[in-house]
Amino acid sequence: MNDLYNLIKRLGSLRKYIVLLILRSPFEALRSWMMACLMKSTFLCIETGNLEKLLSECIIYGLICGGLFFYNGTIWSIYAAFATEIEAKLQKMMLCKMMKTSLRKMGSLFSGEWITRLNSDVHGAFVLLNGSLNIPHAVVSVINLTLSSVLLCRSSVQLFLVTWCFILPHLLLNRRIVLNHLPKLKEDSQNALSECTSAIKPLITEVETILIYDAGNLMINDCEKCSRKLMKINVNMHIRNAFSNAVLQVLGLGGYLVIMFWGFNSIHKGTISFADLTFSFQLRGSLVAAVLMLTMCVNNIKANLICVKRVNNTFNE
């Protein structure tokens, strides 16, 4: 994470970035809490037959929901303008750095390597800072996970423990299958992309020379070889991520069935009301969704940190 800190500090936007992340973070947690409270209040009103209170509850929560979405939309609009500014600034800084690089240094690397650094690596760094399912959503999911866990534990300790018994195996499996391999695969992918770009460039800029020496098939075979190498690495990453997500869905469904049987027995014994069970179910769903989002964010962050590292290495050369 030192590479990320150094990049944000180099851009001169560290304080503003942190403030915007904090302002964005509470939306999902507050919305999940509000929906759980709304479901509980609704079923309590239905059980007691209090239609007047049901109407007032729906109006109040509707107004709160509207205000919450208005706040989130306002913050998003400010954040979008900031993100656009950051992307343009990063590309400009990267281009200026390359233009100041000595010819000897430029010639020591393939042209495809420089093109990849200017485009793919900069894009990866930008996605890490501002893209979907990266740092911004990781912060949102951590806040949502914390609040949902606390509220669920207060509502039902048993349900909280059962939920985490099905979540922890997924986290351990994701670490072993995805997180331990993703940085190396992402680095290999970026290197393969550089080789692929270098192989394609002569087909565009040196067409006459290739035709004179009848080297078309040789160049095309070289491009095909590089493309297949890049494809295999990317497919490997996608398979690992897909397997991790599939395991979470299976474990989530298993936990859901266990909690349903537990809730049925608890309602039958009179130890919990249907409204309280609905409240717990909503929090449990929010918790599982937060874990899924956080897992995907961590996987993407680990991959995109390689791009940040390559960008910093270019600035330090």
PDB file of C-alpha atoms in Angstrom:
ATOM      1  CA  MET A   1       0.000   0.000   0.000  1.00  0.00           C
ATOM      2  CA  ASN A   2       3.014   2.308   0.186  1.00  0.00           C
ATOM      3  CA  ASP A   3       2.925   2.573  -3.615  1.00  0.00           C
ATOM      4  CA  LEU A   4      -0.681   3.748  -3.447  1.00  0.00           C
ATOM      5  CA  TYR A   5       0.088   6.318  -0.747  1.00  0.00           C
ATOM      6  CA  ASN A   6       3.056   7.640  -2.729  1.00  0.00           C
ATOM      7  CA  LEU A   7       0.968   7.959  -5.897  1.00  0.00           C
ATOM      8  CA  ILE A   8      -1.862   9.878  -4.185  1.00  0.00           C
ATOM      9  CA  LYS A   9       0.671  12.095  -2.442  1.00  0.00           C
ATOM     10  CA  ARG A  10       2.411  12.754  -5.768  1.00  0.00           C
ATOM     11  CA  LEU A  11      -0.923  13.834  -7.244  1.00  0.00           C
ATOM     12  CA  GLY A  12      -1.350  16.320  -4.376  1.00  0.00           C
ATOM     13  CA  SER A  13      -4.921  15.229  -3.611  1.00  0.00           C
ATOM     14  CA  LEU A  14      -4.533  13.059  -0.519  1.00  0.00           C
ATOM     15  CA  ARG A  15      -6.643  15.155   1.872  1.00  0.00           C
ATOM     16  CA  LYS A  16      -9.482  15.757  -0.598  1.00  0.00           C
ATOM     17  CA  TYR A  17      -9.500  12.094  -1.590  1.00  0.00           C
ATOM     18  CA  ILE A  18      -9.831  10.929   2.017  1.00  0.00           C
ATOM     19  CA  VAL A  19     -12.600  13.450   2.754  1.00  0.00           C
ATOM     20  CA  LEU A  20     -14.621  12.337  -0.272  1.00  0.00           C
ATOM     21  CA  LEU A  21     -14.180   8.668   0.672  1.00  0.00           C
ATOM     22  CA  ILE A  22     -15.481   9.409   4.178  1.00  0.00           C
ATOM     23  CA  LEU A  23     -18.461  11.359   2.829  1.00  0.00           C
ATOM     24  CA  ARG A  24     -19.363   8.512   0.462  1.00  0.00           C
ATOM     25  CA  SER A  25     -18.916   5.679   2.944  1.00  0.00           C
ATOM     26  CA  PRO A  26     -22.064   5.765   5.156  1.00  0.00           C
ATOM     27  CA  PHE A  27     -24.722   5.535   2.409  1.00  0.00           C
ATOM     28  CA  GLU A  28     -24.941   1.748   2.024  1.00  0.00           C
ATOM     29  CA  ALA A  29     -24.799   1.089   5.776  1.00  0.00           C
ATOM     30  CA  LEU A  30     -27.533   3.632   6.541  1.00  0.00           C
ATOM     31  CA  ARG A  31     -29.729   2.345   3.709  1.00  0.00           C
ATOM     32  CA  SER A  32     -29.390  -1.256   4.943  1.00  0.00           C
ATOM     33  CA  TRP A  33     -30.227  -0.238   8.508  1.00  0.00           C
ATOM     34  CA  MET A  34     -33.197   1.823   7.314  1.00  0.00           C
ATOM     35  CA  MET A  35     -34.576  -1.041   5.208  1.00  0.00           C
ATOM     36  CA  ALA A  36     -34.256  -3.479   8.117  1.00  0.00           C
ATOM     37  CA  CYS A  37     -36.076  -1.083  10.443  1.00  0.00           C
ATOM     38  CA  LEU A  38     -38.761  -0.464   7.820  1.00  0.00           C
ATOM     39  CA  MET A  39     -39.410  -4.191   7.344  1.00  0.00           C
ATOM     40  CA  LYS A  40     -39.611  -4.742  11.099  1.00  0.00           C
ATOM     41  CA  SER A  41     -41.990  -1.801  11.619  1.00  0.00           C
ATOM     42  CA  THR A  42     -44.135  -2.874   8.662  1.00  0.00           C
ATOM     43  CA  PHE A  43     -44.688  -6.421   9.914  1.00  0.00           C
ATOM     44  CA  LEU A  44     -45.323  -5.198  13.465  1.00  0.00           C
ATOM     45  CA  CYS A  45     -48.043  -2.902  12.131  1.00  0.00           C
ATOM     46  CA  ILE A  46     -49.515  -5.754  10.066  1.00  0.00           C
ATOM     47  CA  GLU A  47     -49.486  -8.120  13.061  1.00  0.00           C
ATOM     48  CA  THR A  48     -51.240  -5.558  15.267  1.00  0.00           C
ATOM     49  CA  GLY A  49     -53.559  -4.340  12.489  1.00  0.00           C
ATOM     50  CA  ASN A  50     -52.467  -0.716  12.950  1.00  0.00           C
ATOM     51  CA  LEU A  51     -52.935   0.619   9.418  1.00  0.00           C
ATOM     52  CA  GLU A  52     -52.583   4.296  10.394  1.00  0.00           C
ATOM     53  CA  LYS A  53     -49.145   3.688  11.877  1.00  0.00           C
ATOM     54  CA  LEU A  54     -48.209   1.605   8.826  1.00  0.00           C
ATOM     55  CA  LEU A  55     -49.035   4.524   6.521  1.00  0.00           C
ATOM     56  CA  SER A  56     -47.086   7.031   8.639  1.00  0.00           C
ATOM     57  CA  GLU A  57     -44.098   4.666   8.838  1.00  0.00           C
ATOM     58  CA  CYS A  58     -44.027   4.265   5.047  1.00  0.00           C
ATOM     59  CA  ILE A  59     -44.206   8.041   4.512  1.00  0.00           C
ATOM     60  CA  ILE A  60     -41.453   8.751   7.051  1.00  0.00           C
ATOM     61  CA  TYR A  61     -39.110   6.091   5.691  1.00  0.00           C
ATOM     62  CA  GLY A  62     -39.889   7.194   2.129  1.00  0.00           C
ATOM     63  CA  LEU A  63     -38.830  10.770   2.940  1.00  0.00           C
ATOM     64  CA  ILE A  64     -35.688   9.544   4.710  1.00  0.00           C
ATOM     65  CA  CYS A  65     -34.852   7.305   1.755  1.00  0.00           C
ATOM     66  CA  GLY A  66     -35.310  10.188  -0.680  1.00  0.00           C
ATOM     67  CA  GLY A  67     -33.046  12.429   1.391  1.00  0.00           C
ATOM     68  CA  LEU A  68     -30.444   9.676   1.624  1.00  0.00           C
ATOM     69  CA  PHE A  69     -30.376   9.150  -2.137  1.00  0.00           C
ATOM     70  CA  PHE A  70     -30.218  12.912  -2.723  1.00  0.00           C
ATOM     71  CA  TYR A  71     -27.192  13.116  -0.414  1.00  0.00           C
ATOM     72  CA  ASN A  72     -25.513  10.194  -2.154  1.00  0.00           C
ATOM     73  CA  GLY A  73     -26.174  11.658  -5.610  1.00  0.00           C
ATOM     74  CA  THR A  74     -24.701  15.006  -4.551  1.00  0.00           C
ATOM     75  CA  ILE A  75     -21.542  13.383  -3.203  1.00  0.00           C
ATOM     76  CA  TRP A  76     -21.237  11.211  -6.312  1.00  0.00           C
ATOM     77  CA  SER A  77     -21.422  14.234  -8.609  1.00  0.00           C
ATOM     78  CA  ILE A  78     -18.636  15.958  -6.666  1.00  0.00           C
ATOM     79  CA  TYR A  79     -16.604  12.759  -6.627  1.00  0.00           C
ATOM     80  CA  ALA A  80     -17.067  12.215 -10.382  1.00  0.00           C
ATOM     81  CA  ALA A  81     -15.660  15.673 -11.152  1.00  0.00           C
ATOM     82  CA  PHE A  82     -12.728  14.979  -8.820  1.00  0.00           C
ATOM     83  CA  ALA A  83     -12.085  11.590 -10.460  1.00  0.00           C
ATOM     84  CA  THR A  84     -12.028  13.118 -13.945  1.00  0.00           C
ATOM     85  CA  GLU A  85      -9.552  15.734 -12.769  1.00  0.00           C
ATOM     86  CA  ILE A  86      -7.329  13.078 -11.194  1.00  0.00           C
ATOM     87  CA  GLU A  87      -7.298  10.926 -14.340  1.00  0.00           C
ATOM     88  CA  ALA A  88      -6.348  13.852 -16.588  1.00  0.00           C
ATOM     89  CA  LYS A  89      -3.641  14.981 -14.151  1.00  0.00           C
ATOM     90  CA  LEU A  90      -2.147  11.496 -13.877  1.00  0.00           C
ATOM     91  CA  GLN A  91      -2.018  11.017 -17.660  1.00  0.00           C
ATOM     92  CA  LYS A  92      -0.409  14.429 -18.122  1.00  0.00           C
ATOM     93  CA  MET A  93       2.212  13.740 -15.437  1.00  0.00           C
ATOM     94  CA  MET A  94       2.992  10.348 -16.961  1.00  0.00           C
ATOM     95  CA  LEU A  95       3.356  11.794 -20.456  1.00  0.00           C
ATOM     96  CA  CYS A  96       5.618  14.612 -19.214  1.00  0.00           C
ATOM     97  CA  LYS A  97       7.782  12.081 -17.401  1.00  0.00           C
ATOM     98  CA  MET A  98       8.188   9.994 -20.545  1.00  0.00           C
ATOM     99  CA  MET A  99       9.056  13.040 -22.637  1.00  0.00           C
ATOM    100  CA  LYS A 100      11.820  13.927 -20.165  1.00  0.00           C
ATOM    101  CA  THR A 101      13.236  10.391 -20.209  1.00  0.00           C
ATOM    102  CA  SER A 102      16.574  10.031 -21.990  1.00  0.00           C
ATOM    103  CA  LEU A 103      16.727   8.363 -25.399  1.00  0.00           C
ATOM    104  CA  ARG A 104      19.031   5.676 -24.011  1.00  0.00           C
ATOM    105  CA  LYS A 105      16.466   4.763 -21.363  1.00  0.00           C
ATOM    106  CA  MET A 106      13.604   4.876 -23.861  1.00  0.00           C
ATOM    107  CA  GLY A 107      15.504   2.587 -26.203  1.00  0.00           C
ATOM    108  CA  SER A 108      16.256   0.064 -23.457  1.00  0.00           C
ATOM    109  CA  LEU A 109      12.594  -1.030 -23.413  1.00  0.00           C
ATOM    110  CA  PHE A 110      10.212  -2.103 -26.167  1.00  0.00           C
ATOM    111  CA  SER A 111       7.837   0.573 -27.434  1.00  0.00           C
ATOM    112  CA  GLY A 112       4.957  -1.643 -26.335  1.00  0.00           C
ATOM    113  CA  GLU A 113       6.198  -1.383 -22.752  1.00  0.00           C
ATOM    114  CA  TRP A 114       5.990   2.419 -22.827  1.00  0.00           C
ATOM    115  CA  ILE A 115       2.567   2.338 -24.472  1.00  0.00           C
ATOM    116  CA  THR A 116       1.331  -0.068 -21.797  1.00  0.00           C
ATOM    117  CA  ARG A 117       2.672   2.161 -19.038  1.00  0.00           C
ATOM    118  CA  LEU A 118       1.002   5.241 -20.506  1.00  0.00           C
ATOM    119  CA  ASN A 119      -2.362   3.596 -21.161  1.00  0.00           C
ATOM    120  CA  SER A 120      -3.036   0.327 -19.340  1.00  0.00           C
ATOM    121  CA  ASP A 121      -1.025   1.055 -16.189  1.00  0.00           C
ATOM    122  CA  VAL A 122      -2.400   4.585 -15.812  1.00  0.00           C
ATOM    123  CA  HIS A 123      -5.916   3.271 -16.359  1.00  0.00           C
ATOM    124  CA  GLY A 124      -5.355   0.533 -13.749  1.00  0.00           C
ATOM    125  CA  ALA A 125      -4.121   3.097 -11.224  1.00  0.00           C
ATOM    126  CA  PHE A 126      -7.128   5.330 -11.941  1.00  0.00           C
ATOM    127  CA  VAL A 127      -9.546   2.400 -11.581  1.00  0.00           C
ATOM    128  CA  LEU A 128      -7.973   1.507  -8.239  1.00  0.00           C
ATOM    129  CA  LEU A 129      -8.508   5.041  -6.923  1.00  0.00           C
ATOM    130  CA  ASN A 130     -11.945   5.739  -8.361  1.00  0.00           C
ATOM    131  CA  GLY A 131     -13.322   2.702 -10.188  1.00  0.00           C
ATOM    132  CA  SER A 132     -16.128   0.333  -9.351  1.00  0.00           C
ATOM    133  CA  LEU A 133     -15.375  -2.396  -6.793  1.00  0.00           C
ATOM    134  CA  ASN A 134     -12.049  -0.917  -5.769  1.00  0.00           C
ATOM    135  CA  ILE A 135     -11.019   1.398  -2.923  1.00  0.00           C
ATOM    136  CA  PRO A 136     -14.226   3.524  -2.789  1.00  0.00           C
ATOM    137  CA  HIS A 137     -16.509   0.496  -2.598  1.00  0.00           C
ATOM    138  CA  ALA A 138     -14.112  -1.267  -0.228  1.00  0.00           C
ATOM    139  CA  VAL A 139     -14.552   1.593   2.259  1.00  0.00           C
ATOM    140  CA  VAL A 140     -18.338   1.468   1.776  1.00  0.00           C
ATOM    141  CA  SER A 141     -18.414  -2.302   2.333  1.00  0.00           C
ATOM    142  CA  VAL A 142     -16.277  -2.103   5.493  1.00  0.00           C
ATOM    143  CA  ILE A 143     -18.667   0.443   7.060  1.00  0.00           C
ATOM    144  CA  ASN A 144     -21.687  -1.596   5.989  1.00  0.00           C
ATOM    145  CA  LEU A 145     -20.147  -4.832   7.260  1.00  0.00           C
ATOM    146  CA  THR A 146     -19.301  -3.295  10.637  1.00  0.00           C
ATOM    147  CA  LEU A 147     -22.732  -1.746  11.237  1.00  0.00           C
ATOM    148  CA  SER A 148     -24.633  -4.827  10.009  1.00  0.00           C
ATOM    149  CA  SER A 149     -22.520  -7.128  12.205  1.00  0.00           C
ATOM    150  CA  VAL A 150     -23.095  -5.005  15.317  1.00  0.00           C
ATOM    151  CA  LEU A 151     -26.852  -4.713  14.730  1.00  0.00           C
ATOM    152  CA  LEU A 152     -27.224  -8.411  13.881  1.00  0.00           C
ATOM    153  CA  CYS A 153     -25.263  -9.429  16.982  1.00  0.00           C
ATOM    154  CA  ARG A 154     -27.506  -7.252  19.138  1.00  0.00           C
ATOM    155  CA  SER A 155     -30.605  -8.662  17.466  1.00  0.00           C
ATOM    156  CA  SER A 156     -29.636 -12.347  17.636  1.00  0.00           C
ATOM    157  CA  VAL A 157     -26.272 -13.742  18.685  1.00  0.00           C
ATOM    158  CA  GLN A 158     -27.150 -17.198  17.356  1.00  0.00           C
ATOM    159  CA  LEU A 159     -28.030 -15.899  13.908  1.00  0.00           C
ATOM    160  CA  PHE A 160     -24.872 -13.787  13.893  1.00  0.00           C
ATOM    161  CA  LEU A 161     -22.694 -16.816  14.692  1.00  0.00           C
ATOM    162  CA  VAL A 162     -24.419 -19.030  12.108  1.00  0.00           C
ATOM    163  CA  THR A 163     -23.946 -16.357   9.430  1.00  0.00           C
ATOM    164  CA  TRP A 164     -20.231 -16.033  10.107  1.00  0.00           C
ATOM    165  CA  CYS A 165     -19.784 -19.813  10.242  1.00  0.00           C
ATOM    166  CA  PHE A 166     -20.736 -19.868   6.556  1.00  0.00           C
ATOM    167  CA  ILE A 167     -18.793 -16.713   5.612  1.00  0.00           C
ATOM    168  CA  LEU A 168     -15.395 -17.537   7.163  1.00  0.00           C
ATOM    169  CA  PRO A 169     -14.757 -20.661   4.994  1.00  0.00           C
ATOM    170  CA  HIS A 170     -15.250 -18.512   1.896  1.00  0.00           C
ATOM    171  CA  LEU A 171     -12.790 -15.884   3.131  1.00  0.00           C
ATOM    172  CA  LEU A 172     -10.141 -18.523   3.823  1.00  0.00           C
ATOM    173  CA  LEU A 173     -10.739 -20.191   0.450  1.00  0.00           C
ATOM    174  CA  ASN A 174     -10.611 -16.857  -1.377  1.00  0.00           C
ATOM    175  CA  ARG A 175      -7.283 -16.043   0.252  1.00  0.00           C
ATOM    176  CA  ARG A 176      -5.799 -19.382  -0.770  1.00  0.00           C
ATOM    177  CA  ILE A 177      -7.151 -19.550  -4.335  1.00  0.00           C
ATOM    178  CA  VAL A 178      -7.294 -15.887  -5.383  1.00  0.00           C
ATOM    179  CA  LEU A 179      -5.384 -13.435  -3.211  1.00  0.00           C
ATOM    180  CA  ASN A 180      -2.174 -15.445  -3.012  1.00  0.00           C
ATOM    181  CA  HIS A 181      -1.949 -15.750  -6.815  1.00  0.00           C
ATOM    182  CA  LEU A 182      -3.586 -12.587  -8.168  1.00  0.00           C
ATOM    183  CA  PRO A 183      -0.647 -10.108  -7.884  1.00  0.00           C
ATOM    184  CA  LYS A 184       1.702 -12.412  -9.806  1.00  0.00           C
ATOM    185  CA  LEU A 185      -0.946 -13.130 -12.449  1.00  0.00           C
ATOM    186  CA  LYS A 186      -1.701  -9.422 -12.878  1.00  0.00           C
ATOM    187  CA  GLU A 187       1.989  -8.603 -13.285  1.00  0.00           C
ATOM    188  CA  ASP A 188       2.339 -11.385 -15.854  1.00  0.00           C
ATOM    189  CA  SER A 189      -0.742 -10.021 -17.628  1.00  0.00           C
ATOM    190  CA  GLN A 190       0.722  -6.516 -17.872  1.00  0.00           C
ATOM    191  CA  ASN A 191       4.033  -7.888 -19.189  1.00  0.00           C
ATOM    192  CA  ALA A 192       2.187 -10.043 -21.728  1.00  0.00           C
ATOM    193  CA  LEU A 193       0.161  -7.007 -22.814  1.00  0.00           C
ATOM    194  CA  SER A 194       3.403  -5.093 -23.399  1.00  0.00           C
ATOM    195  CA  GLU A 195       4.751  -7.946 -25.539  1.00  0.00           C
ATOM    196  CA  CYS A 196       1.488  -8.108 -27.478  1.00  0.00           C
ATOM    197  CA  THR A 197       1.545  -4.356 -28.150  1.00  0.00           C
ATOM    198  CA  SER A 198       5.168  -4.541 -29.291  1.00  0.00           C
ATOM    199  CA  ALA A 199       4.314  -7.423 -31.637  1.00  0.00           C
ATOM    200  CA  ILE A 200       1.321  -5.634 -33.184  1.00  0.00           C
ATOM    201  CA  LYS A 201       3.000  -2.260 -33.752  1.00  0.00           C
ATOM    202  CA  PRO A 202       5.236  -3.338 -36.697  1.00  0.00           C
ATOM    203  CA  LEU A 203       2.173  -4.658 -38.519  1.00  0.00           C
ATOM    204  CA  ILE A 204       0.881  -1.071 -38.556  1.00  0.00           C
ATOM    205  CA  THR A 205       4.030   1.027 -38.930  1.00  0.00           C
ATOM    206  CA  GLU A 206       6.316  -1.307 -40.955  1.00  0.00           C
ATOM    207  CA  VAL A 207       3.918  -2.816 -43.474  1.00  0.00           C
ATOM    208  CA  GLU A 208       6.124  -2.166 -46.538  1.00  0.00           C
ATOM    209  CA  THR A 209       9.201  -3.700 -44.934  1.00  0.00           C
ATOM    210  CA  ILE A 210       7.255  -6.778 -43.893  1.00  0.00           C
ATOM    211  CA  LEU A 211       5.915  -7.219 -47.417  1.00  0.00           C
ATOM    212  CA  ILE A 212       9.382  -6.831 -48.977  1.00  0.00           C
ATOM    213  CA  TYR A 213      10.860  -9.588 -46.794  1.00  0.00           C
ATOM    214  CA  ASP A 214       7.668 -11.692 -46.968  1.00  0.00           C
ATOM    215  CA  ALA A 215       7.566 -11.819 -43.159  1.00  0.00           C
ATOM    216  CA  GLY A 216       3.797 -11.462 -42.818  1.00  0.00           C
ATOM    217  CA  ASN A 217       3.167 -14.996 -41.567  1.00  0.00           C
ATOM    218  CA  LEU A 218       6.059 -14.770 -39.132  1.00  0.00           C
ATOM    219  CA  MET A 219       4.765 -11.519 -37.633  1.00  0.00           C
ATOM    220  CA  ILE A 220       1.182 -12.770 -37.432  1.00  0.00           C
ATOM    221  CA  ASN A 221       2.307 -15.982 -35.718  1.00  0.00           C
ATOM    222  CA  ASP A 222       4.269 -13.893 -33.229  1.00  0.00           C
ATOM    223  CA  CYS A 223       1.166 -11.782 -32.512  1.00  0.00           C
ATOM    224  CA  GLU A 224      -0.939 -14.901 -32.116  1.00  0.00           C
ATOM    225  CA  LYS A 225       1.554 -16.381 -29.675  1.00  0.00           C
ATOM    226  CA  CYS A 226       1.568 -13.221 -27.532  1.00  0.00           C
ATOM    227  CA  SER A 227      -2.231 -12.950 -27.648  1.00  0.00           C
ATOM    228  CA  ARG A 228      -2.683 -16.561 -26.542  1.00  0.00           C
ATOM    229  CA  LYS A 229      -0.278 -16.025 -23.675  1.00  0.00           C
ATOM    230  CA  LEU A 230      -2.216 -12.931 -22.543  1.00  0.00           C
ATOM    231  CA  MET A 231      -5.531 -14.744 -22.933  1.00  0.00           C
ATOM    232  CA  LYS A 232      -4.427 -17.725 -20.808  1.00  0.00           C
ATOM    233  CA  ILE A 233      -3.272 -15.478 -17.968  1.00  0.00           C
ATOM    234  CA  ASN A 234      -6.484 -13.424 -17.985  1.00  0.00           C
ATOM    235  CA  VAL A 235      -8.653 -16.540 -18.170  1.00  0.00           C
ATOM    236  CA  ASN A 236      -6.770 -17.953 -15.178  1.00  0.00           C
ATOM    237  CA  MET A 237      -7.585 -14.803 -13.171  1.00  0.00           C
ATOM    238  CA  HIS A 238     -11.246 -14.847 -14.221  1.00  0.00           C
ATOM    239  CA  ILE A 239     -11.624 -18.533 -13.328  1.00  0.00           C
ATOM    240  CA  ARG A 240     -10.214 -17.980  -9.855  1.00  0.00           C
ATOM    241  CA  ASN A 241     -12.511 -15.011  -9.226  1.00  0.00           C
ATOM    242  CA  ALA A 242     -15.525 -16.868 -10.608  1.00  0.00           C
ATOM    243  CA  PHE A 243     -14.836 -19.910  -8.435  1.00  0.00           C
ATOM    244  CA  SER A 244     -14.544 -17.705  -5.352  1.00  0.00           C
ATOM    245  CA  ASN A 245     -17.868 -16.002  -6.134  1.00  0.00           C
ATOM    246  CA  ALA A 246     -19.573 -19.353  -6.803  1.00  0.00           C
ATOM    247  CA  VAL A 247     -18.416 -20.734  -3.450  1.00  0.00           C
ATOM    248  CA  LEU A 248     -19.796 -17.669  -1.683  1.00  0.00           C
ATOM    249  CA  GLN A 249     -23.174 -18.126  -3.382  1.00  0.00           C
ATOM    250  CA  VAL A 250     -23.326 -21.794  -2.348  1.00  0.00           C
ATOM    251  CA  LEU A 251     -22.296 -21.070   1.239  1.00  0.00           C
ATOM    252  CA  GLY A 252     -24.692 -18.111   1.364  1.00  0.00           C
ATOM    253  CA  LEU A 253     -27.599 -20.302   0.254  1.00  0.00           C
ATOM    254  CA  GLY A 254     -26.634 -22.941   2.830  1.00  0.00           C
ATOM    255  CA  GLY A 255     -26.566 -20.349   5.583  1.00  0.00           C
ATOM    256  CA  TYR A 256     -29.905 -18.980   4.422  1.00  0.00           C
ATOM    257  CA  LEU A 257     -31.554 -22.425   4.660  1.00  0.00           C
ATOM    258  CA  VAL A 258     -30.112 -23.074   8.118  1.00  0.00           C
ATOM    259  CA  ILE A 259     -31.374 -19.706   9.366  1.00  0.00           C
ATOM    260  CA  MET A 260     -34.836 -20.377   7.896  1.00  0.00           C
ATOM    261  CA  PHE A 261     -35.141 -23.647   9.825  1.00  0.00           C
ATOM    262  CA  TRP A 262     -33.841 -21.943  12.962  1.00  0.00           C
ATOM    263  CA  GLY A 263     -36.322 -19.087  12.529  1.00  0.00           C
ATOM    264  CA  PHE A 264     -39.225 -21.509  12.016  1.00  0.00           C
ATOM    265  CA  ASN A 265     -38.431 -23.342  15.254  1.00  0.00           C
ATOM    266  CA  SER A 266     -37.931 -20.076  17.153  1.00  0.00           C
ATOM    267  CA  ILE A 267     -41.265 -18.638  15.988  1.00  0.00           C
ATOM    268  CA  HIS A 268     -42.998 -21.943  16.774  1.00  0.00           C
ATOM    269  CA  LYS A 269     -41.559 -21.859  20.314  1.00  0.00           C
ATOM    270  CA  GLY A 270     -42.480 -18.188  20.720  1.00  0.00           C
ATOM    271  CA  THR A 271     -38.929 -17.028  21.427  1.00  0.00           C
ATOM    272  CA  ILE A 272     -38.905 -14.591  18.489  1.00  0.00           C
ATOM    273  CA  SER A 273     -41.547 -12.733  16.490  1.00  0.00           C
ATOM    274  CA  PHE A 274     -41.822 -12.749  12.714  1.00  0.00           C
ATOM    275  CA  ALA A 275     -41.020  -9.014  12.623  1.00  0.00           C
ATOM    276  CA  ASP A 276     -37.794  -9.555  14.600  1.00  0.00           C
ATOM    277  CA  LEU A 277     -36.841 -12.458  12.318  1.00  0.00           C
ATOM    278  CA  THR A 278     -37.428 -10.263   9.253  1.00  0.00           C
ATOM    279  CA  PHE A 279     -35.229  -7.573  10.792  1.00  0.00           C
ATOM    280  CA  SER A 280     -32.477 -10.133  11.349  1.00  0.00           C
ATOM    281  CA  PHE A 281     -32.851 -11.519   7.821  1.00  0.00           C
ATOM    282  CA  GLN A 282     -32.429  -8.045   6.343  1.00  0.00           C
ATOM    283  CA  LEU A 283     -29.278  -7.448   8.370  1.00  0.00           C
ATOM    284  CA  ARG A 284     -27.951 -10.873   7.477  1.00  0.00           C
ATOM    285  CA  GLY A 285     -28.483 -10.147   3.761  1.00  0.00           C
ATOM    286  CA  SER A 286     -26.720  -6.811   4.129  1.00  0.00           C
ATOM    287  CA  LEU A 287     -23.812  -8.489   5.910  1.00  0.00           C
ATOM    288  CA  VAL A 288     -23.401 -11.166   3.226  1.00  0.00           C
ATOM    289  CA  ALA A 289     -23.631  -8.533   0.467  1.00  0.00           C
ATOM    290  CA  ALA A 290     -20.971  -6.452   2.236  1.00  0.00           C
ATOM    291  CA  VAL A 291     -18.668  -9.477   2.486  1.00  0.00           C
ATOM    292  CA  LEU A 292     -19.168 -10.268  -1.207  1.00  0.00           C
ATOM    293  CA  MET A 293     -18.437  -6.664  -2.178  1.00  0.00           C
ATOM    294  CA  LEU A 294     -15.401  -6.492   0.092  1.00  0.00           C
ATOM    295  CA  THR A 295     -14.021  -9.758  -1.315  1.00  0.00           C
ATOM    296  CA  MET A 296     -14.354  -8.531  -4.892  1.00  0.00           C
ATOM    297  CA  CYS A 297     -12.839  -5.166  -3.939  1.00  0.00           C
ATOM    298  CA  VAL A 298      -9.836  -6.767  -2.247  1.00  0.00           C
ATOM    299  CA  ASN A 299      -9.252  -9.011  -5.277  1.00  0.00           C
ATOM    300  CA  ASN A 300      -9.393  -6.024  -7.649  1.00  0.00           C
ATOM    301  CA  ILE A 301      -7.215  -3.887  -5.381  1.00  0.00           C
ATOM    302  CA  LYS A 302      -4.539  -6.576  -5.210  1.00  0.00           C
ATOM    303  CA  ALA A 303      -4.526  -6.778  -9.012  1.00  0.00           C
ATOM    304  CA  ASN A 304      -4.540  -3.019  -9.686  1.00  0.00           C
ATOM    305  CA  LEU A 305      -1.795  -2.340  -7.141  1.00  0.00           C
ATOM    306  CA  ILE A 306       0.560  -3.868  -9.708  1.00  0.00           C
ATOM    307  CA  CYS A 307      -0.368  -1.048 -12.105  1.00  0.00           C
ATOM    308  CA  VAL A 308       0.254   1.517  -9.362  1.00  0.00           C
ATOM    309  CA  LYS A 309       3.651  -0.043  -8.687  1.00  0.00           C
ATOM    310  CA  ARG A 310       4.562   0.155 -12.381  1.00  0.00           C
ATOM    311  CA  VAL A 311       3.442   3.794 -12.565  1.00  0.00           C
ATOM    312  CA  ASN A 312       5.560   4.687  -9.525  1.00  0.00           C
ATOM    313  CA  ASN A 313       8.536   2.873 -11.011  1.00  0.00           C
ATOM    314  CA  THR A 314       8.190   5.014 -14.149  1.00  0.00           C
ATOM    315  CA  PHE A 315       8.129   8.213 -12.076  1.00  0.00           C
ATOM    316  CA  ASN A 316      11.172   7.065 -10.060  1.00  0.00           C
ATOM    317  CA  GLU A 317      13.288   6.186 -13.116  1.00  0.00           C
TER     318      GLU A 317
END
